[in-house]
Amino acid sequence: MTEFRTERGGRVDRSRVLRFTFDGRAYTGFAGDTLASALLANGVQLLGRSFKYHRPRGLLAAGSEEPNALVTVIRDAARRTPNVRATTVELYDGLVAESQNRWPSLSFDLGAINNLLSPVLPAGFYNKTFMWPRSAWFALYEPRIRAAAGLGVAPTLPDPDRYAQRYAHCEVLVVGAGPAGLAAATAAAATGARVILCDEQAELGGALLAEPDTEIDGRPAGDWLAATVAALRANPRVTLLARTTAFGYFPHNNVGLVERLTDHLESPPAALPRERLWQVRAREVVLATGAIERPLPFPGNDRPGVMLAGAARTYLHRFGVRVGRRAVVVAGCDAAFQAAVELSRAGVAIAVIADVRAPGQVAGPGEQAARAAGLAVETNATVLGTRGRLRVSQVLLGRVGPDGAVTPGASHACDVVLMSGGYTPSVHLHSQSRGKLAYDDALGAFVPAAPAERTRSAGMARGVAGLAAGLDDGAAAGAAAAGAHAATHRHSSRGLDGGLAGRPGAPPQPAALVPPAKAFVDFQNDVTTRDLALARREGFESIEHIKRYTTTGMATDQGKTSGLNALAIVASESERRVPEVGLTTFRMPFTPVTFGSLAGVARGDAFDPVRRTPSHAWAAARGAVFEDVGLWKRARYFPVNGEDMHAAVNRECLAVRRGVGMFDASTLGKIEVVGKDAATFLNRLYINNWSNLGVQRSRYGILLRDDGFVYDDGVIARLAEDRFHVTTTTGGAARVFAMMEDFLQTEWTDLSVWITSTTEQWAVVAVQGPRARDVLARLVTDVDLSAAALPHMAVARGRIAGVPMLLFRVSFSGELGFEVNVPADYGAEVWAAIHEAGREFGITPYGTEAMHVLRAEKGYIIVGQDTDGTMTPDDAAVAWAIGKQKPDFVGKRSLERPTMKHPQRKQLVGLETLDPRIVLEEGAQIVATRDQRPPMKMIGHVTSSYHSAVLGRSIALGVVAGGRARSGETLYVPMPGGDIPVKVVSPVFYDREGARLNG
Amino acid sequence: MLIIDCPYCGPRPELEFAHGGQAHIARPADPSQTTDDEWTEYLYLRVNTKGVYAERWRHARGCGRFFNALRDTTTDQFLATYRSGEKPPVGSAARSAP
Amino acid sequence: MADMLKRTSPPVASRPWLAPLPAATRYSLRGGAEARAAVAAAFGVEPPTQACRAASRGARSALWLGPDEHLLIAPESDGATLATALPAALAGVPHSLVDVSHRQVAFEVRGPHAEWLLAHGCPLDLDVAAFPVGMCTRTVFVKAEVLLWRTADDRFRIETWRSFTDYVITLLAETALELPA
Ligand SMILES: [Zn+2]
């Protein structure tokens, strides 16, 4: 027990002593403490160094608005959480915390030299100084600045915790479980509505948690709180969420909450995620987010020991902690007097209460109580400065004369300064929801005005002060949100309500604010009154510009403690009223949200769905190397005996050219197009003519967008007069399906056609090579596989290994080829059966890499690799597929535009390096003449490039301006090692006559 | 995340929908009869409305239907949704967002 | 010969909150009122016209997926019968009937935590008042598309395209770690 811990009282459990360390020193606290209250109880006030000047900083506040006391909490090497506010860290046994932004130690910090340099580190310093040379920014300035002016250090290990995300729906979401929020939730729940009530603190109750002497409806506030929470908890339609921050208000009443599940636990159970992100969809929202006490901007107001008066009350009443021995109270509002009285009663000496309000204030109950308690009050006072190296030790007061002139007054020794500049309603969420704000002169703050969503604010969040009034306001809001009439019950309350009682505090007199004295406005970003004045002098008028120039209200503060003071100073500097200066946007999140919460389950193997084909397990068991194609895993090659990719691909390619290979083509998109107008539909959509395609025949189709550029391709088979089986590229399946639906639903509603995705209905095994027919003959008995009966591009139905099959005689390799389609649940076994049957022919499974080489040897394009969304059919050398007689098809009109027929368009060509050993880099640029210097005139680029085993040399496809007319020319591919000469050739490198295909 | 009132399924979360661009742009009945300028306009020129905007959505992960919506681009509030081929509800464009 | 090979779908483990469902015969039916009427007689279940509703009779069900789209589900053993009966009934009627039996995998999320589990990936309001028994719809579960059908207060039938089954089950299982053992 230290002298700062009271003998009794507070909501801490004095029977449970918890050990913890801060910067390596061991301390103890009680269950129910925060790290901040426990450190204060141990007399520790120095908690951090400021962001820019490395000034020593202590606690300003007791809640999530704390801007100074950012610490790192360490569980293990991977669980180091930087930048958490000591005021929101719940103590557990064994907690380890460290201060930040100091070296070598918190009390002796070399970075504090920045403080001495502060005259040359004004607002906009970075913008002005580190402009030039540009290269130095990345190499020199930025790393140095980041090292010197930074916050905590992120862990380098992957986050081992799990994070959950869920959706939730309710009629009424109440944010904030203070008196107004509790009353709102109670009233809404009484109607039977589904209610979610969330609060960022560990316990529900808000300000009531620090009001032991207050009564509600004739009983102690604590009892009222316990009974109210118990009643809500017993209602199955009510969800109570403590430790849950509403961090963002998104359109259509979508509110993001983060529930912290394990950070407060000594040993978190493995079953629990660390946090759960709730996406709540509420019919109505009640914002009972309360208000935040304002600091006063006087010189030296950032010294450790200078804190908000309301925070001192919270430490006393909720945690049983006296924040110091002797306090100077700087009163900008009535609430400060009340704090003085209560701390005095708890044994803290009150040196003086300096009333910095404008003259003529009517004494409120707090002030009356202070005078009655015999506390010294100095009116018309101002603060000229504070002293103390690592903690405040003295306050120098001034006296403001009737003419506004300030004369120095007495100095007061103290170890703590309590200030209160009034209360600012927490309008962050209302503002995030695009609701309007209005300036309340009496309050000296902005309050919610016209909402843009179905939302309402209640209690102090909209400036309704006083406990009973806040309860009534909350109840009315809750009832109205639930669509009911407000209850007739009127709450009563008794006792000094602190910030809740009386007027929350008018703005202090300007004399206490005005520069040249340097007072901190934004503690977190080290922005002073001088910085704001300087920005004004340099011509920044808009508060949005001033914010960006000075950084005031940025980062996690978001104006919580700094906002109104900054506005007041800018207003006074520019002789405008606060509402004329305007307001910067309140941005989400209200308080920081972990990346883990935002990512949720989308991490590691579950980042995206991993789609596997039916043969996946077979391939994996044989050591296949997979590649990602969209969401699919596709076998890239099947190495044997320790082969590298090059060796494996060469072997696989030669097997297909000389014997037989098998390839899993299941990922190709498949769409069944059915209806009496199916052929008409495809005629209008694809460039080809489909009317003359016979049943049980197939054709290679090309699909354009209406801009005339190649969009997709694939083989289309006619299964019946009114039924087509359309294949698409693996990645194009969904978008081609959507495009078809678009045309059918919105343009060609005259057609009797429907489409169905069958991508996953079928498993597809491509059997390719001169021995392909021999393999299939082992398994297929009811289909004549001969070239006469089943020529190239023919289709047949039958059975393979006993299961129904759709057989395509097609080839993407240039060899005799078949594609066996079977219902997917049979895919794995049919694959194995084909492999088994092919054993005697040396059947070789091959992957996507060999498939790519084989098709490139034949000059077959891959849409998306050899085309890039700006290529016409002619550019891609597939104009032969166009149905010449068709009056229209998608993209046809665009092909008529002159630029689409320009002879110098980039056209697909084959490229042969003069040195056959050189394999070009895909994406490499092509130029017409050698030894060019940058900027070179680039006329094309390489799209596909491989070593061809069967040709014993490298091959490449590329696009070149006017390429086909350049056939035989030598062009150059400039690379770091020098120009690589290439010859323009036909894109078909192998079997130009196509004899093998028809074998 | 918006709530979009599918004319077939009712109000659903935006996650289920795909945006389909500006509404009420009909593909020319006979593209071969259009001038280059007319075709260019059909292909590329779109309004960029600040205010009530008629746009297409598809309930892609729902009933699959394309439909039209009037949305105020300054507030993200929907004024109406209606089926493809239907005209915007009379007077809805003049209604202000809630 | 037809029994030579067995159907093998992506596996679904059996857990207190999860049950695999047997392989099924499935048809995607697209078309208008005429097609629905033709199917009603042959299939024994009238395809619902109310949006997002399923109708069942015995072991056969017809699910509304879109204004011109229904999913017909029947036991696997009905496959051969339906393969003849349905096209016969629909002859001459504008429609599209496509066998999608193998396209998707069915499983059931059930028990007192079913709603809670599904809320961890599905953005719909699953309260029984908003998503009553008999309601069915395509929707999303995290990044996968699923077909969700409430068959009882505490039972949801889910169908996914077969390559998404693993993903959905994996994420449900991760969420279920929180459930009491
Ligand atoms: Zn819909």
XYZ file of N, CA and C in Angstrom, chain A residues 102 193 239 273 303 406 417 522 764 828 854 913 986:
39
model
N 11.797 6.744 -26.176
C 12.857 7.305 -25.329
C 14.082 6.426 -25.469
N -37.848 -4.898 -28.367
C -36.912 -4.769 -29.483
C -35.610 -5.504 -29.175
N -28.206 -7.640 -25.992
C -26.807 -8.059 -26.007
C -25.975 -6.970 -25.358
N -10.754 -16.034 -29.452
C -10.026 -15.066 -30.279
C -9.647 -13.860 -29.429
N 3.351 19.277 -18.616
C 4.299 18.655 -17.693
C 3.625 17.502 -16.948
N -2.183 41.405 -18.063
C -1.861 40.340 -17.118
C -0.672 40.752 -16.270
N -1.355 19.381 -11.020
C -2.192 20.499 -11.443
C -3.433 19.909 -12.103
N -2.445 20.082 -28.835
C -2.545 18.667 -29.154
C -1.332 17.988 -28.549
N -12.541 -32.471 -65.723
C -12.071 -32.582 -67.102
C -10.634 -33.093 -67.130
N -11.915 -37.867 -59.458
C -10.675 -38.409 -58.902
C -10.441 -39.822 -59.407
N 3.425 -26.130 -74.778
C 2.836 -26.857 -75.913
C 1.950 -25.942 -76.750
N 14.917 -15.875 -81.113
C 16.216 -15.276 -80.834
C 17.223 -15.854 -81.824
N 6.450 -16.522 -87.948
C 5.050 -16.917 -87.714
C 4.906 -17.350 -86.258
